[in-house]
C-alpha positions as a Markdown table, in Angstrom:
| # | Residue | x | y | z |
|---|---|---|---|---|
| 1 | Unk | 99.6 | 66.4 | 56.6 |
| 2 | Unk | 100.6 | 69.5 | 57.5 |
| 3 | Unk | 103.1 | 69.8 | 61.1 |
| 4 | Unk | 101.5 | 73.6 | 62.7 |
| 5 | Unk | 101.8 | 77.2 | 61.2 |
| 6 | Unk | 105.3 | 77.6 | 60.0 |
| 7 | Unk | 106.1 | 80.5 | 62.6 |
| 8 | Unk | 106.0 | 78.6 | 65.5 |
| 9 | Unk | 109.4 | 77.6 | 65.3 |
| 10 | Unk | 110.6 | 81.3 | 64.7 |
| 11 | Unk | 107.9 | 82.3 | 67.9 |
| 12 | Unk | 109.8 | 80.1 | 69.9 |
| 13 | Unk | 113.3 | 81.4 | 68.9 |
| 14 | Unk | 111.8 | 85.4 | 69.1 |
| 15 | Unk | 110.2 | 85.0 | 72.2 |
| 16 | Unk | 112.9 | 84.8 | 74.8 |
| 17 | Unk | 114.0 | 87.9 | 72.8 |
| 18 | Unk | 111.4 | 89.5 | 73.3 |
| 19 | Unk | 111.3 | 89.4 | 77.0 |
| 20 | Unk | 114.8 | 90.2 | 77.4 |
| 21 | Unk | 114.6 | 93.5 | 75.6 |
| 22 | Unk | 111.2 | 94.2 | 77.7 |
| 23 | Unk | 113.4 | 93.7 | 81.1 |
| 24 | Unk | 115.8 | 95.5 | 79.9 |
| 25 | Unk | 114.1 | 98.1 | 78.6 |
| 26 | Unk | 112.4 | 98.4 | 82.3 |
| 27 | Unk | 116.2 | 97.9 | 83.8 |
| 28 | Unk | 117.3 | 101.6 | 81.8 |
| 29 | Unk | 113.6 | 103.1 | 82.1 |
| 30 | Unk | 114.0 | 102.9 | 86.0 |
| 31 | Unk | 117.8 | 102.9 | 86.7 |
| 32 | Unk | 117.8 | 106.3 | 87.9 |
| 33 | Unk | 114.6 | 106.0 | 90.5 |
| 34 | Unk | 116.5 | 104.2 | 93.2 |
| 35 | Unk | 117.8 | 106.5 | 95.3 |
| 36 | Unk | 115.9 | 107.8 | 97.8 |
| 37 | Unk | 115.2 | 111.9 | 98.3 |
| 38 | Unk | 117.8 | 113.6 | 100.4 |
| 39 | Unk | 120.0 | 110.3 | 100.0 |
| 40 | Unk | 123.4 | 109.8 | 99.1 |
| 41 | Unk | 122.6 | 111.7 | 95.8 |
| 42 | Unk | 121.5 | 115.0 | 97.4 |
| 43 | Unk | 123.3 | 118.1 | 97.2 |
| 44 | Unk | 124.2 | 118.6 | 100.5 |
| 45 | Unk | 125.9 | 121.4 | 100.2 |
| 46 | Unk | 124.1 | 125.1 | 99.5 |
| 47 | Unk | 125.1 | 125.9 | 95.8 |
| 48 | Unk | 124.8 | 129.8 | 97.1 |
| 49 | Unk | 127.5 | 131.7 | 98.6 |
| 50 | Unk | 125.3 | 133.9 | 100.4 |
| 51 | Unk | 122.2 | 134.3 | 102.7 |
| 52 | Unk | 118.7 | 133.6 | 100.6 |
| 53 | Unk | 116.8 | 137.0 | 99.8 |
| 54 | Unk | 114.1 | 135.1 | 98.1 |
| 55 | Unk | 112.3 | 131.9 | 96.7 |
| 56 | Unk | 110.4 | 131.5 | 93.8 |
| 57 | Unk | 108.0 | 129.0 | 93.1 |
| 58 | Unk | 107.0 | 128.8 | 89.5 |
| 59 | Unk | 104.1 | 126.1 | 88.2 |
| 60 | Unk | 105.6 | 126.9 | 83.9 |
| 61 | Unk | 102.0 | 125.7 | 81.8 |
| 62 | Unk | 102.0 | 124.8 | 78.2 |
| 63 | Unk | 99.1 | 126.7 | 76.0 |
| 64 | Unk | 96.5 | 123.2 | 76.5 |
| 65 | Unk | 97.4 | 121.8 | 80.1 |
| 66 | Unk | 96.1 | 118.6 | 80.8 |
| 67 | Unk | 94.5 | 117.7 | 83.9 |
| 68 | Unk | 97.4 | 116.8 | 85.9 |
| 69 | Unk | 99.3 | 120.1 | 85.1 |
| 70 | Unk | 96.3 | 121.8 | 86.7 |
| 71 | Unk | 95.9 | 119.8 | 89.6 |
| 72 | Unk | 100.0 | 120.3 | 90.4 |
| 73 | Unk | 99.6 | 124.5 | 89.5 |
| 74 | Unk | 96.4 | 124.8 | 91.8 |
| 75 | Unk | 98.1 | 122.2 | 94.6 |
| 76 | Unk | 101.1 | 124.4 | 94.6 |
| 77 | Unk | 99.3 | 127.9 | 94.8 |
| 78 | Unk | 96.8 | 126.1 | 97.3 |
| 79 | Unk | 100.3 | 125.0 | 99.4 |
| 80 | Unk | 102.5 | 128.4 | 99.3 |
| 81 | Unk | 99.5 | 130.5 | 100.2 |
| 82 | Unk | 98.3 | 128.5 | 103.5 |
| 83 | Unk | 101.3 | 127.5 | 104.5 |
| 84 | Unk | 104.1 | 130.8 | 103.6 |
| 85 | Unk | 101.6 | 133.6 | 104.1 |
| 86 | Unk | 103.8 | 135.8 | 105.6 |
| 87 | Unk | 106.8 | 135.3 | 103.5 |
| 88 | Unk | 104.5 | 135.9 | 100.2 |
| 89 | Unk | 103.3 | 139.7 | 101.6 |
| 90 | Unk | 107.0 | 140.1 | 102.5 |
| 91 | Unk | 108.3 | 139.4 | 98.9 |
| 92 | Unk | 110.5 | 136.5 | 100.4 |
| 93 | Unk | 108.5 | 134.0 | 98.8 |
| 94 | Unk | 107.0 | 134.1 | 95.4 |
| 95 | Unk | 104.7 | 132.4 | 93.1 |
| 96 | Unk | 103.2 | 131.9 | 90.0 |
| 97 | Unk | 102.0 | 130.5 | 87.0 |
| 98 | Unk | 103.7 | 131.1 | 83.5 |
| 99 | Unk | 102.8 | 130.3 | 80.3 |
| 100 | Unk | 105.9 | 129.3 | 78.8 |
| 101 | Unk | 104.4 | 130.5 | 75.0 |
| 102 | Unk | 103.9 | 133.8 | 76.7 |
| 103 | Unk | 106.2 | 136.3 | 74.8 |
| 104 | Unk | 105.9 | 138.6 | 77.8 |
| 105 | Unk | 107.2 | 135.8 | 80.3 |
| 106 | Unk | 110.2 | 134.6 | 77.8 |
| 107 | Unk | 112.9 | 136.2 | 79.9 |
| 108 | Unk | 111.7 | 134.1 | 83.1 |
| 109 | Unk | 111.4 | 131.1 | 81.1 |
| 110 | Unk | 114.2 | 131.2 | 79.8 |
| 111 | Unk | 116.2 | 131.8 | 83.3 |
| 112 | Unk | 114.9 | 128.8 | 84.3 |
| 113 | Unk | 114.9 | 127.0 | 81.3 |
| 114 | Unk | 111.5 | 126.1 | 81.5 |
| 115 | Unk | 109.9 | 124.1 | 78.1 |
| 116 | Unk | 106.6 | 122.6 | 79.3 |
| 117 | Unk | 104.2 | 122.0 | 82.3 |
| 118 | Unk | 106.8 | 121.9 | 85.7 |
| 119 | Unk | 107.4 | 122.8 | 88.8 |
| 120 | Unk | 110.0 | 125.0 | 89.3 |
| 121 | Unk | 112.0 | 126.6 | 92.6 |
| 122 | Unk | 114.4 | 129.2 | 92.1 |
| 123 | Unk | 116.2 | 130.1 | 95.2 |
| 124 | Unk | 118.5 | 134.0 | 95.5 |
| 125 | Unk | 121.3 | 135.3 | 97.6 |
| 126 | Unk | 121.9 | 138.4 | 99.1 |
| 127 | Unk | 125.4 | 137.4 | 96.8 |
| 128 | Unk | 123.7 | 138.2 | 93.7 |
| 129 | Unk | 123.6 | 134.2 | 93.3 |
| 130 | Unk | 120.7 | 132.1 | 91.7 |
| 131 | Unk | 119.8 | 128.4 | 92.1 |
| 132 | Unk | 117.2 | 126.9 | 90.5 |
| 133 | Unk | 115.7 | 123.5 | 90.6 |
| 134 | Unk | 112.8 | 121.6 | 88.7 |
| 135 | Unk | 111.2 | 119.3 | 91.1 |
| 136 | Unk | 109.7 | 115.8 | 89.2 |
| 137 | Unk | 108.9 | 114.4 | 92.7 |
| 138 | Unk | 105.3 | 116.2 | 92.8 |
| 139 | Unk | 104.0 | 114.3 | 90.1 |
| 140 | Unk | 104.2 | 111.1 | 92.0 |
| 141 | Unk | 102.1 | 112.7 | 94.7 |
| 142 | Unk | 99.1 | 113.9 | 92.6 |
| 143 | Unk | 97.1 | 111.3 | 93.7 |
| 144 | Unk | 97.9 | 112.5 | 97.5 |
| 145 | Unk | 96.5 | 116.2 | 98.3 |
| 146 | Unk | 98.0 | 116.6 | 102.1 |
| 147 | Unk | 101.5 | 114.2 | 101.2 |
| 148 | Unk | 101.9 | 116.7 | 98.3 |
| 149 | Unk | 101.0 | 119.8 | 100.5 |
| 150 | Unk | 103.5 | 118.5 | 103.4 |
| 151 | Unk | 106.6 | 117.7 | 101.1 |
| 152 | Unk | 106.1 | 121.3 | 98.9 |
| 153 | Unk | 105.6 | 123.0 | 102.5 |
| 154 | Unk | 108.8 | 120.8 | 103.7 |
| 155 | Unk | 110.9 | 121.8 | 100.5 |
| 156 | Unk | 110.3 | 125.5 | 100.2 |
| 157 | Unk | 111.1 | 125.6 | 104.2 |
| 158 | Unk | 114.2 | 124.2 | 103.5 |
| 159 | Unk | 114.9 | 126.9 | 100.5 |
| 160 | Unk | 114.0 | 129.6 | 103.0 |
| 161 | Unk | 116.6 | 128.3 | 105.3 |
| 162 | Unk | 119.2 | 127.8 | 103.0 |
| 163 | Unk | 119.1 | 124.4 | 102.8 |
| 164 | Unk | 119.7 | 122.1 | 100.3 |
| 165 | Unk | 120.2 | 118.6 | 101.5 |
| 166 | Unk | 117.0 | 117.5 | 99.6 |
């Protein structure tokens, strides 16, 4: 008479394998999202040597954007202009879209390194000095129109300023 399927011993012995490479898959996966924004991890101090001229805020698209990339460009245009009017007709503050396959936009992309749909914020110096940074956080608040608005407004405030402490 026949005991069970054959496997079930070799299940058994797999199994516990299994899990383990799942949690530790999870463990790596996740490793880096612990620290808090403007914690011990945050640049606190201004990677320009000068005063800041300007701030760019560039939403890069790919050729087919899904419909989180146009929720983040049109949240971001919808932010800069309610919020930074009067920086935008001064120049001090600028924004855009860019399609990172448009030949006529490869120097830009390229200065910020750009390969896909992001959120980018390049920050100048009266020095002559560039930082640029590519902000992941605002995909986490897609699903939250006036959080998203409030940290973008908060960030590019602090760029304005000079400051870089998150």
């Amino acid at each position: 008479m026949p005991r069970g399927p054959a496997c079930s011993i070799t299940g058994r012995k797999v199994l516990p394998l299994v899990a383990l490479a799942v949690l530790l898959a999870f463990t790596a996966l996740f490793a880096g999202c612990t620290a808090a924004p403007g914690g011990a991890d945050a640049a606190t101090i201004s990677p320009l040597n000068g005063t800041v001229t300007k701030v760019e805020v560039i939403h890069f698209t790919a050729p087919n954007q899904c419909y989180s990339c146009v929720v983040l460009g049109d949240y971001a245009e919808e932010t800069v202009k309610t919020h930074f009017p009067g920086e935008l007709g001064s120049g001090k503050l600028v924004f855009d879209h860019v399609d990172v396959a448009d030949p006529e936009k490869k120097e830009i992309v390229e200065r910020y390194g750009a390969t896909g749909s992001s959120l980018w914020i390049g920050t100048y110096d009266d020095q002559g000095g560039f930082s640029k940074e590519e902000d992941t956080r605002v995909w986490y608040k897609l699903n939250d129109k006036p959080g998203f608005m409030q940290y973008l407004k908060t960030l590019i405030g602090m760029r304005l300023a000079g400051d870089f402490s998150q």
